[in-house]
mmCIF file of C-alpha atoms in Angstrom:
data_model
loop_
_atom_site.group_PDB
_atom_site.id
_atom_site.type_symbol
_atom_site.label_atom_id
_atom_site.label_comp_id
_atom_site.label_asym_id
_atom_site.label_seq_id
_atom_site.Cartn_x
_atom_site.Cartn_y
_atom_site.Cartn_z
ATOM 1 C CA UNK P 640 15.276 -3.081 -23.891
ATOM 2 C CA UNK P 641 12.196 -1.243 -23.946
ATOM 3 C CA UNK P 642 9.658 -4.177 -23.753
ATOM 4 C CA UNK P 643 11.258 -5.070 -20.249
ATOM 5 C CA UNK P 644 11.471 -1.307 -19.523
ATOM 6 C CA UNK P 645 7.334 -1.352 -20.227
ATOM 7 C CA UNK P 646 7.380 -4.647 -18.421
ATOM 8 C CA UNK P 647 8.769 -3.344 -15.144
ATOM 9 C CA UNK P 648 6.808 -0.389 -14.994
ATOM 10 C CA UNK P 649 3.590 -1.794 -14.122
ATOM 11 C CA UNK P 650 5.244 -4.239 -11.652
ATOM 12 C CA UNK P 651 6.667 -1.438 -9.974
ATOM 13 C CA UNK P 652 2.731 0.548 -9.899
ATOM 14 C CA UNK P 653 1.385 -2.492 -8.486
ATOM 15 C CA UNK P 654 3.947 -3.382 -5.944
ATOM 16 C CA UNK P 655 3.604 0.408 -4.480
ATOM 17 C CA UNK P 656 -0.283 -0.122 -4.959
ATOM 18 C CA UNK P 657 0.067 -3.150 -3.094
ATOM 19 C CA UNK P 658 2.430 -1.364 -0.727
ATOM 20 C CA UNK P 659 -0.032 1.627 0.432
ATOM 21 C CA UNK P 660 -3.484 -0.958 0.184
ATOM 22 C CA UNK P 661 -1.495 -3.076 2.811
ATOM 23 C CA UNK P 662 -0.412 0.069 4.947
ATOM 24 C CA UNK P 663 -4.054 1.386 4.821
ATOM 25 C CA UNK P 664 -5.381 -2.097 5.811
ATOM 26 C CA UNK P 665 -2.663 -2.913 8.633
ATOM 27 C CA UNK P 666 -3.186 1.028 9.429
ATOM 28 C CA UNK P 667 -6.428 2.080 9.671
ATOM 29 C CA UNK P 668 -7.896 -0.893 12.357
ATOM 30 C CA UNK P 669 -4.787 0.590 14.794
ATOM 31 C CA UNK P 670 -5.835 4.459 13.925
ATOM 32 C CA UNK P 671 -9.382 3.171 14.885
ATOM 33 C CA UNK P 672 -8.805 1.128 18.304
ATOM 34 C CA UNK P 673 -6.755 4.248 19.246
ATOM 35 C CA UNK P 674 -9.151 6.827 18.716
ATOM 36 C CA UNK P 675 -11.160 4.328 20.519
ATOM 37 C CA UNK P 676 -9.290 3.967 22.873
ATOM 38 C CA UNK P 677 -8.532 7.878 23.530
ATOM 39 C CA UNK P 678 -12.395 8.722 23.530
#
């Protein structure tokens, strides 16, 4: 029980990890051509 509780933890850290990387990456080239955009 606690071996897949110890298991699922870190799967959990790097699927949110993974989450916000891919939000920054998909995020921060739109933030950029808008603020280019705007100027």
């Amino acid at each position: 029980m606690s071996v897949s509780r110890l298991r699922a933890e870190p799967n959990l850290l790097t699927e949110f990890t993974m989450a916000i990387a891919g939000a920054f990456v998909l995020g921060l080239p739109m933030a950029l051509a808008i603020i280019w955009l705007l100027k």
